[in-house]
Short mmCIF file of C-alpha atoms and ligand atoms in Angstrom, two decimals:
data_model
loop_
_atom_site.label_atom_id
_atom_site.label_comp_id
_atom_site.label_asym_id
_atom_site.label_seq_id
_atom_site.Cartn_x
_atom_site.Cartn_y
_atom_site.Cartn_z
CA MET A 130 0.00 0.00 0.00
CA THR A 131 1.39 3.47 -0.89
CA GLY A 132 1.56 6.38 1.51
CA ALA A 133 -1.27 8.05 -0.41
CA ASP A 134 -3.41 4.92 -0.01
CA THR A 135 -2.75 4.85 3.72
CA MET A 136 -3.80 8.48 4.07
CA HIS A 137 -6.89 7.94 1.93
CA ASP A 138 -7.97 4.90 3.95
CA LEU A 139 -7.47 6.73 7.21
CA PHE A 140 -9.45 9.74 6.02
CA THR A 141 -12.27 7.43 4.86
CA ARG A 142 -12.26 5.74 8.27
CA ALA A 143 -12.21 9.13 9.98
CA ARG A 144 -15.17 10.44 7.98
CA ALA A 145 -17.21 7.42 9.08
CA VAL A 146 -16.94 8.41 12.74
CA ILE A 147 -16.00 12.10 12.85
CA PRO A 148 -17.95 14.79 10.94
CA GLY A 149 -15.86 15.59 7.88
CA GLY A 150 -13.15 13.36 9.32
CA VAL A 151 -11.62 16.15 11.42
CA ASN A 152 -12.13 17.97 14.69
CA SER A 153 -11.59 21.45 13.23
CA PRO A 154 -12.66 22.26 9.67
CA VAL A 155 -9.49 23.63 8.04
CA ARG A 156 -7.67 20.36 8.77
CA ALA A 157 -9.79 18.60 6.13
CA TYR A 158 -7.92 20.18 3.19
CA GLY A 159 -11.28 21.38 1.86
CA SER A 160 -9.86 24.34 -0.04
CA VAL A 161 -6.74 22.59 -1.39
CA GLY A 162 -8.20 19.16 -2.15
CA GLY A 163 -6.72 15.74 -1.45
CA ASP A 164 -6.44 13.82 1.79
CA PRO A 165 -5.06 15.51 4.88
CA ARG A 166 -1.80 14.16 6.29
CA PHE A 167 -2.54 12.26 9.50
CA VAL A 168 0.24 13.17 11.88
CA ALA A 169 2.06 10.59 14.00
CA SER A 170 4.53 12.91 15.73
CA ALA A 171 6.22 16.29 15.56
CA SER A 172 9.59 17.56 16.71
CA GLY A 173 11.28 20.94 16.27
CA PRO A 174 10.31 22.35 12.84
CA TYR A 175 9.11 18.97 11.53
CA ILE A 176 5.94 16.93 11.51
CA THR A 177 5.94 13.24 10.58
CA ASP A 178 2.88 11.57 9.11
CA VAL A 179 1.64 8.05 9.87
CA THR A 180 3.61 6.65 6.93
CA GLY A 181 6.85 8.02 8.37
CA ARG A 182 7.20 10.90 5.88
CA GLN A 183 8.62 14.06 7.40
CA TYR A 184 7.67 17.64 6.42
CA VAL A 185 9.00 21.04 7.40
CA ASP A 186 5.99 22.50 9.16
CA LEU A 187 4.78 26.04 8.56
CA VAL A 188 1.53 25.58 10.46
CA MET A 189 3.01 24.93 13.90
CA SER A 190 -0.35 23.94 15.37
CA TRP A 191 -1.72 27.27 14.03
CA GLY A 192 0.56 29.28 16.24
CA PRO A 193 1.23 27.77 19.65
CA ALA A 194 4.54 26.10 18.77
CA LEU A 195 6.70 29.25 18.97
CA LEU A 196 9.62 27.16 20.24
CA GLY A 197 9.07 24.37 17.72
CA HIS A 198 7.20 21.14 18.32
CA ALA A 199 7.79 19.20 21.51
CA HIS A 200 10.49 21.44 22.91
CA PRO A 201 12.31 19.15 25.38
CA GLU A 202 12.01 21.54 28.33
CA VAL A 203 8.30 22.12 27.70
CA VAL A 204 7.69 18.38 27.42
CA GLU A 205 9.67 17.79 30.61
CA ALA A 206 7.58 20.42 32.45
CA VAL A 207 4.36 18.74 31.27
CA GLU A 208 5.62 15.28 32.24
CA ALA A 209 6.61 16.50 35.67
CA ALA A 210 3.21 18.13 36.12
CA ALA A 211 1.45 14.96 34.96
CA ARG A 212 3.24 12.93 37.59
CA ARG A 213 1.81 15.29 40.23
CA GLY A 214 -1.77 14.90 38.99
CA LEU A 215 -3.78 15.61 35.85
CA SER A 216 -6.50 17.92 37.11
CA PHE A 217 -7.46 19.10 40.58
CA GLY A 218 -10.41 21.45 40.25
CA ALA A 219 -8.64 23.57 42.85
CA PRO A 220 -6.20 26.48 42.63
CA THR A 221 -2.47 25.89 42.10
CA GLU A 222 0.64 27.99 42.61
CA ALA A 223 1.57 27.52 38.93
CA GLU A 224 -1.58 29.38 37.83
CA VAL A 225 -0.50 32.33 39.95
CA GLU A 226 2.97 32.17 38.38
CA LEU A 227 1.51 32.08 34.87
CA ALA A 228 -0.75 35.08 35.58
CA GLU A 229 2.29 36.92 36.96
CA ALA A 230 4.32 36.01 33.87
CA VAL A 231 1.57 37.37 31.61
CA ARG A 232 1.31 40.58 33.63
CA GLU A 233 5.07 41.04 33.54
CA ARG A 234 4.95 41.08 29.72
CA VAL A 235 1.65 42.92 29.39
CA PRO A 236 1.36 45.16 32.47
CA ALA A 237 -2.15 46.35 31.54
CA ALA A 238 -3.32 42.77 32.08
CA GLN A 239 -3.35 43.47 35.81
CA LYS A 240 -5.49 40.41 36.44
CA VAL A 241 -5.84 37.36 34.22
CA ARG A 242 -8.50 34.64 34.11
CA PHE A 243 -7.42 31.40 32.44
CA VAL A 244 -9.78 29.33 30.32
CA SER A 245 -9.15 26.43 27.93
CA THR A 246 -9.62 27.91 24.44
CA GLY A 247 -9.38 31.21 22.64
CA THR A 248 -13.09 30.93 21.91
CA GLU A 249 -13.87 30.88 25.62
CA ALA A 250 -11.57 33.86 26.13
CA THR A 251 -13.35 36.07 23.59
CA MET A 252 -16.79 34.82 24.67
CA THR A 253 -15.99 35.74 28.25
CA ALA A 254 -14.50 39.09 27.27
CA ILE A 255 -17.74 39.99 25.53
CA ARG A 256 -19.89 38.89 28.44
CA LEU A 257 -17.67 40.91 30.74
CA ALA A 258 -17.90 43.99 28.50
CA ARG A 259 -21.69 43.72 28.43
CA GLY A 260 -21.81 43.19 32.18
CA ALA A 261 -19.53 46.15 32.81
CA THR A 262 -21.30 48.61 30.51
CA GLY A 263 -24.90 47.40 30.71
CA ARG A 264 -24.99 47.66 26.91
CA ASP A 265 -25.73 44.95 24.34
CA ILE A 266 -24.06 45.69 21.03
CA VAL A 267 -20.66 44.39 20.01
CA VAL A 268 -18.76 45.74 17.02
CA LYS A 269 -16.40 43.47 15.12
CA PHE A 270 -14.51 43.80 11.86
CA SER A 271 -15.19 41.72 8.79
CA GLY A 272 -12.54 39.10 8.26
CA CYS A 273 -11.50 39.08 11.92
CA TYR A 274 -11.88 35.67 13.54
CA HIS A 275 -12.42 35.42 17.27
CA GLY A 276 -13.28 31.74 17.62
CA HIS A 277 -16.67 30.13 17.12
CA VAL A 278 -18.61 32.34 19.52
CA ASP A 279 -22.16 32.73 18.14
CA ALA A 280 -22.18 36.52 18.27
CA LEU A 281 -18.76 36.75 16.61
CA LEU A 282 -19.45 34.46 13.66
CA ALA A 283 -21.22 37.32 11.96
CA GLU A 284 -19.61 37.87 8.59
CA ALA A 285 -18.83 40.90 6.52
CA GLY A 286 -21.56 43.03 5.05
CA SER A 287 -21.08 45.50 2.27
CA GLY A 288 -21.04 49.24 2.51
CA VAL A 289 -20.01 51.29 5.48
CA ALA A 290 -21.39 48.99 8.12
CA THR A 291 -24.06 46.40 8.33
CA PHE A 292 -25.77 44.28 10.89
CA GLY A 293 -24.11 40.93 10.74
CA LEU A 294 -25.75 38.00 9.09
CA PRO A 295 -25.26 34.71 10.89
CA GLY A 296 -22.04 33.19 9.56
CA SER A 297 -23.15 29.67 10.45
CA ALA A 298 -26.28 27.58 10.52
CA GLY A 299 -27.47 27.37 14.10
CA VAL A 300 -26.63 30.98 14.96
CA THR A 301 -29.85 32.86 15.42
CA PRO A 302 -30.50 36.19 13.72
CA ALA A 303 -31.37 37.53 17.17
CA THR A 304 -27.85 36.78 18.34
CA THR A 305 -26.13 38.49 15.46
CA ALA A 306 -28.59 41.36 15.55
CA GLU A 307 -26.48 42.50 18.49
CA THR A 308 -23.30 42.39 16.40
CA ILE A 309 -22.35 45.18 14.01
CA VAL A 310 -19.74 44.31 11.40
CA VAL A 311 -17.48 47.06 10.07
CA ARG A 312 -14.91 47.00 7.29
CA TYR A 313 -11.39 46.55 8.62
CA ASN A 314 -9.00 49.52 8.52
CA ASP A 315 -11.97 51.86 7.99
CA VAL A 316 -12.01 54.41 10.81
CA ALA A 317 -14.68 56.53 9.09
CA ALA A 318 -17.06 53.56 9.03
CA LEU A 319 -16.56 52.98 12.71
CA GLU A 320 -17.08 56.68 13.44
CA ALA A 321 -20.38 56.48 11.58
CA VAL A 322 -21.49 53.49 13.65
CA PHE A 323 -20.58 55.25 16.88
CA ALA A 324 -22.34 58.42 15.77
CA GLU A 325 -25.54 56.45 15.27
CA ARG A 326 -25.44 53.77 17.98
CA GLY A 327 -22.64 54.87 20.32
CA GLU A 328 -24.70 54.63 23.49
CA GLU A 329 -25.64 51.02 22.82
CA ILE A 330 -22.16 49.71 22.10
CA ALA A 331 -20.61 47.59 24.84
CA ALA A 332 -17.35 46.84 23.07
CA VAL A 333 -15.32 46.85 19.90
CA ILE A 334 -13.37 43.63 19.44
CA THR A 335 -10.50 43.46 17.00
CA GLU A 336 -7.68 41.12 16.15
CA ALA A 337 -4.58 42.98 17.30
CA ALA A 338 -3.16 42.38 13.81
CA PRO A 339 -5.56 40.30 11.72
CA ALA A 340 -4.13 37.02 10.50
CA ASN A 341 -7.29 35.03 9.81
CA MET A 342 -8.12 36.59 6.42
CA GLY A 343 -4.50 36.26 5.48
CA VAL A 344 -2.28 38.82 7.18
CA VAL A 345 -3.82 42.29 6.98
CA PRO A 346 -1.92 44.57 9.33
CA PRO A 347 -3.68 47.51 10.94
CA GLU A 348 -2.72 50.73 9.24
CA ALA A 349 -0.66 53.16 11.31
CA GLY A 350 -2.87 54.61 14.02
CA PHE A 351 -5.84 52.30 13.38
CA ASN A 352 -5.76 50.53 16.75
CA ALA A 353 -5.11 53.85 18.48
CA ALA A 354 -8.18 55.28 16.73
CA LEU A 355 -10.26 52.37 18.05
CA ARG A 356 -9.02 53.24 21.50
CA ARG A 357 -9.99 56.90 21.12
CA LEU A 358 -13.44 56.17 19.73
CA THR A 359 -14.37 53.53 22.28
CA ALA A 360 -13.18 55.69 25.16
CA ALA A 361 -15.11 58.71 23.85
CA HIS A 362 -18.34 56.69 23.81
CA GLY A 363 -17.95 54.70 27.03
CA ALA A 364 -17.43 51.40 25.19
CA LEU A 365 -14.66 48.93 25.89
CA LEU A 366 -11.88 47.94 23.51
CA ILE A 367 -11.10 44.21 23.42
CA LEU A 368 -7.77 43.43 21.78
CA ASP A 369 -7.79 39.82 20.62
CA GLU A 370 -4.19 38.65 20.89
CA VAL A 371 -5.04 34.94 20.85
CA LEU A 372 -2.90 34.53 17.74
CA THR A 373 -0.42 37.41 18.07
CA GLY A 374 0.07 37.36 21.85
CA PHE A 375 3.60 36.28 22.89
CA ARG A 376 4.22 35.30 19.24
CA VAL A 377 5.03 38.50 17.36
CA GLY A 378 7.01 39.77 20.34
CA PRO A 379 7.34 39.34 24.11
CA SER A 380 4.33 41.62 24.67
CA GLY A 381 2.42 40.58 21.56
CA TRP A 382 1.19 43.02 18.96
CA TRP A 383 0.36 45.53 21.66
CA GLY A 384 4.07 45.59 22.52
CA LEU A 385 4.89 46.52 18.93
CA ASP A 386 2.02 48.87 18.21
CA GLY A 387 0.48 50.03 21.45
CA ALA A 388 3.25 50.47 23.95
CA ALA A 389 5.07 53.32 22.22
CA ALA A 390 5.78 54.88 25.59
CA GLY A 391 6.76 51.55 27.12
CA GLY A 392 10.52 51.93 26.81
CA ASP A 393 11.65 48.33 26.80
CA VAL A 394 9.68 47.11 23.82
CA THR A 395 10.23 47.84 20.16
CA ALA A 396 7.70 50.50 19.34
CA THR A 397 6.49 51.06 15.82
CA GLY A 398 3.34 52.99 16.63
CA SER A 399 3.33 56.73 17.04
CA GLU A 400 0.93 56.74 19.96
CA SER A 401 0.73 54.82 23.17
CA TRP A 402 -2.62 53.11 23.66
CA THR A 403 -3.96 50.32 25.83
CA PRO A 404 -7.12 48.27 25.39
CA ASP A 405 -9.50 47.54 28.26
CA LEU A 406 -9.27 43.80 27.77
CA PHE A 407 -6.80 41.47 26.10
CA THR A 408 -7.54 37.92 25.04
CA PHE A 409 -4.70 35.42 24.84
CA GLY A 410 -4.38 31.83 23.64
CA LYS A 411 -2.09 29.62 21.58
CA VAL A 412 1.50 30.46 22.73
CA VAL A 413 0.37 31.16 26.31
CA GLY A 414 -0.64 27.49 26.55
CA GLY A 415 2.57 26.21 24.95
CA GLY A 416 0.65 23.73 22.79
CA MET A 417 -1.79 22.64 25.48
CA PRO A 418 -5.43 23.78 25.83
CA LEU A 419 -5.06 27.07 27.68
CA ALA A 420 -6.13 30.63 26.92
CA GLY A 421 -7.02 33.66 28.97
CA LEU A 422 -8.31 37.18 29.23
CA GLY A 423 -6.78 40.04 31.14
CA GLY A 424 -7.29 43.69 31.88
CA ARG A 425 -7.64 46.33 34.57
CA ALA A 426 -8.13 44.89 38.03
CA GLU A 427 -11.48 46.57 38.70
CA LEU A 428 -12.85 45.35 35.38
CA MET A 429 -11.58 41.79 35.78
CA ASP A 430 -12.98 41.71 39.31
CA LEU A 431 -16.48 41.85 37.82
CA LEU A 432 -15.96 38.16 37.01
CA ALA A 433 -17.32 35.55 39.41
CA PRO A 434 -16.67 34.91 42.24
CA SER A 435 -15.67 38.51 43.00
CA GLY A 436 -18.27 39.99 40.67
CA PRO A 437 -21.62 39.32 38.98
CA VAL A 438 -20.40 38.16 35.53
CA TYR A 439 -20.43 34.37 35.60
CA GLN A 440 -17.63 32.30 34.12
CA ALA A 441 -16.22 28.91 35.13
CA GLY A 442 -14.45 25.81 33.80
CA THR A 443 -13.73 22.28 35.06
CA LEU A 444 -10.37 22.28 33.28
CA SER A 445 -9.57 26.01 33.50
CA GLY A 446 -5.95 26.51 34.57
CA ASN A 447 -5.33 22.79 34.06
CA PRO A 448 -1.96 21.92 35.66
CA LEU A 449 -0.45 20.31 32.54
CA ALA A 450 -1.49 23.21 30.32
CA THR A 451 -0.30 25.73 32.88
CA ALA A 452 3.09 23.99 33.08
CA ALA A 453 3.43 24.06 29.29
CA GLY A 454 2.53 27.76 29.16
CA LEU A 455 4.91 28.71 31.96
CA ALA A 456 7.80 26.78 30.44
CA THR A 457 7.12 28.35 27.05
CA LEU A 458 6.98 31.92 28.34
CA ARG A 459 10.16 31.38 30.38
CA LEU A 460 12.01 30.10 27.33
CA ALA A 461 10.67 32.73 24.91
CA ASP A 462 13.41 35.29 25.41
CA ALA A 463 14.65 38.08 23.14
CA ALA A 464 16.85 35.64 21.19
CA VAL A 465 13.80 33.52 20.34
CA TYR A 466 11.92 36.51 18.92
CA ARG A 467 15.00 37.68 17.02
CA HIS A 468 15.34 34.25 15.45
CA VAL A 469 11.66 33.92 14.52
CA ASP A 470 11.66 37.44 13.06
CA ARG A 471 14.75 36.64 11.01
CA VAL A 472 13.62 33.30 9.58
CA ALA A 473 10.14 34.67 8.89
CA GLY A 474 11.71 37.55 6.96
CA THR A 475 13.95 35.17 5.01
CA VAL A 476 11.08 32.89 4.04
CA ALA A 477 8.69 35.75 3.24
CA ASP A 478 11.31 37.37 0.98
CA ALA A 479 12.01 34.05 -0.74
CA VAL A 480 8.30 33.43 -1.37
CA GLY A 481 8.03 36.84 -3.01
CA ALA A 482 11.16 36.30 -5.10
CA ALA A 483 10.04 32.84 -6.28
CA LEU A 484 6.59 34.11 -7.29
CA ASP A 485 8.15 37.12 -9.05
CA ALA A 486 10.50 34.82 -10.96
CA ALA A 487 7.55 32.68 -12.03
CA GLY A 488 5.59 35.75 -13.10
CA VAL A 489 2.80 35.26 -10.54
CA ALA A 490 1.19 38.55 -9.49
CA HIS A 491 0.99 38.56 -5.72
CA ARG A 492 1.55 40.51 -2.50
CA VAL A 493 3.26 39.12 0.60
CA GLN A 494 1.91 40.98 3.64
CA ARG A 495 3.53 40.92 7.05
CA ALA A 496 2.64 41.75 10.61
CA GLY A 497 5.70 41.21 12.77
CA ASN A 498 6.86 37.64 12.19
CA LEU A 499 3.52 36.61 10.66
CA PHE A 500 3.01 36.78 6.92
CA SER A 501 0.83 35.42 4.15
CA VAL A 502 0.58 35.52 0.39
CA PHE A 503 -2.26 37.12 -1.59
CA PHE A 504 -2.44 36.14 -5.24
CA GLY A 505 -3.64 38.43 -8.04
CA GLU A 506 -3.07 41.71 -9.83
CA ALA A 507 -5.25 43.78 -7.50
CA ALA A 508 -3.46 42.54 -4.39
CA ALA A 509 -0.09 43.12 -6.05
CA ARG A 510 -1.06 46.63 -7.11
CA ASP A 511 -3.06 47.96 -4.18
CA GLY A 512 -2.28 45.68 -1.24
CA VAL A 513 -4.95 44.07 0.91
CA ARG A 514 -6.57 46.31 3.53
CA SER A 515 -9.85 44.53 4.19
CA TYR A 516 -11.71 41.24 3.98
CA ALA A 517 -13.27 42.26 0.67
CA ASP A 518 -9.78 42.83 -0.75
CA ALA A 519 -8.63 39.47 0.62
CA GLN A 520 -11.59 37.64 -0.88
CA ALA A 521 -11.00 39.21 -4.28
CA GLN A 522 -7.63 37.45 -4.69
CA ASP A 523 -6.90 34.61 -7.13
CA THR A 524 -7.57 31.82 -4.61
CA PHE A 525 -7.23 29.19 -7.35
CA ARG A 526 -3.46 29.67 -7.35
CA HIS A 527 -3.05 28.39 -3.81
CA PRO A 528 -3.95 24.66 -4.20
CA PRO A 529 -1.25 23.93 -6.82
CA PHE A 530 1.26 25.99 -4.84
CA PHE A 531 0.33 24.16 -1.65
CA HIS A 532 0.53 20.68 -3.18
CA ALA A 533 3.86 21.33 -4.90
CA MET A 534 5.29 22.40 -1.53
CA LEU A 535 3.76 19.35 0.18
CA ASP A 536 5.22 17.03 -2.48
CA ALA A 537 8.60 18.61 -1.77
CA GLY A 538 8.21 17.99 1.96
CA VAL A 539 6.98 21.39 3.18
CA ALA A 540 3.58 21.66 4.89
CA LEU A 541 1.97 25.07 4.33
CA PRO A 542 -1.32 26.16 5.87
CA PRO A 543 -3.99 24.38 3.79
CA SER A 544 -5.89 27.64 3.22
CA VAL A 545 -4.86 30.82 1.47
CA PHE A 546 -6.54 32.82 4.23
CA GLU A 547 -4.14 31.65 6.95
CA ALA A 548 -0.81 33.01 8.14
CA TRP A 549 2.43 31.07 7.85
CA PHE A 550 4.04 30.26 11.19
CA LEU A 551 7.78 29.99 11.85
CA SER A 552 9.42 29.03 15.13
CA SER A 553 12.73 29.25 16.94
CA ALA A 554 13.32 25.63 15.88
CA HIS A 555 13.35 26.52 12.18
CA ASP A 556 17.09 26.21 11.69
CA ASP A 557 19.19 26.58 8.55
CA ALA A 558 18.34 23.08 7.33
CA ALA A 559 14.60 23.65 7.65
CA VAL A 560 14.78 27.08 6.00
CA GLU A 561 16.96 25.67 3.17
CA ALA A 562 14.35 22.97 2.53
CA ILE A 563 11.63 25.63 2.26
CA LEU A 564 13.70 27.82 -0.06
CA ALA A 565 14.59 24.85 -2.27
CA ALA A 566 10.93 23.91 -2.69
CA LEU A 567 9.68 27.40 -3.60
CA PRO A 568 10.69 27.82 -7.27
CA ARG A 569 8.83 24.71 -8.46
CA ALA A 570 5.79 25.56 -6.35
CA ALA A 571 5.77 29.09 -7.74
CA ARG A 572 5.77 27.68 -11.27
CA ALA A 573 2.87 25.40 -10.28
CA ALA A 574 0.99 28.48 -9.04
CA ALA A 575 1.65 30.19 -12.37
CA ALA A 576 0.06 27.43 -14.43
N1 PLP B 1006 -9.02 34.66 18.26
C1 PLP B 1006 -8.10 34.59 17.28
C2 PLP B 1006 -7.45 35.85 16.79
C3 PLP B 1006 -7.76 33.35 16.72
O1 PLP B 1006 -6.84 33.30 15.74
C4 PLP B 1006 -8.39 32.20 17.21
C5 PLP B 1006 -8.08 30.87 16.64
O2 PLP B 1006 -7.43 30.73 15.63
C6 PLP B 1006 -9.34 32.31 18.24
C7 PLP B 1006 -9.63 33.56 18.75
C8 PLP B 1006 -10.03 31.11 18.78
O3 PLP B 1006 -9.15 30.33 19.53
P1 PLP B 1006 -9.45 28.77 19.73
O4 PLP B 1006 -9.28 28.11 18.40
O5 PLP B 1006 -8.41 28.33 20.75
O6 PLP B 1006 -10.84 28.66 20.26
#
């Protein structure tokens, strides 16, 4: 039996017992075609499938594996924690240490509540914002993903702003009637919404730097403008750093864009600004199910048991997940971020050069060490500022590009709307393998 047969049989078996054969949709290779690689193990920058074939990984569990897969010290911390017990349903010292580690990097997260997934973090942040303000409406931006929270699955509308339509069967119109969707990077549209409904708006939620419609960085001053507008109208600003937090820098995107007056972080923004609430996930759990939300103490204290906004979780602050997160944050020093920035820059430049050489119109967009490729003349000419721009790209060029890379032993994100993830484990050999695979893949994309 060939490797392809093995994968096909496994996917067939999976589809018989798991909806679509996967436990999260993008894993099914729906937009690239073919059978997903079933993974047996992963180490450093590599994943190995069940047939023993190894790939350089550029998905990295969709972000958590900042230090590479199965970093020995993270694994050791998890093993040690496991030997002490898997779950207690009672507080632990390690949770306190993890909250302190988060606050050290993001001082405005004076208090942190840990949950198990990014979805829970954003869901709780919204409940907290509604509880704190006594208002109902939440504003989100089209193309920003905040997990599968009903109210946040509302998709883009056209025009200046629109009430969101449910982005999924099973989400009621009543739920999304309380969500207003605004075009990303469009301050005027948000001003118009605030002018009309300002007193009803509990919060604006935004990806700190969107990476779920491809990478569409906020334009200079955009996040600061959100801060000004929300503050002027008594609404809260929720900065979703589930993906960017502790990945694009020690203090996440806020450290790059918001903390201009912070001193010890690299500031690119011209203004210092701080959101009311942050949501974290992915890297903070070091590859285990852990996420969180943080903010000003008096706001966070509205959560149960100190306040009236209910939130709870059997596995919240799970000791194994907490150990993985703590070990990861302790290891993620300046050298790690320097390395990830450097290799991300090398790979992003090489992708652009290979596509140029093959005559494929495209734009590589970056936000810190995250980047993605947009195919098409319009993207190449004008850049991609919004979800509508992202959707207008030549998506058909991605499947051949993806499969040529996979054939060459490089696993890209199986969707053109996802960021590419590097890690501190991507060494010269891994980067060389990526660079070597690019020219042929670029020619495949040109066809
Ligand atoms: N927020 C952002 C910005 C994300 O990228 C994601 C997941 O990709 C989430 C929230 C949801 O996190 P989770 O998948 O852990 O529920």
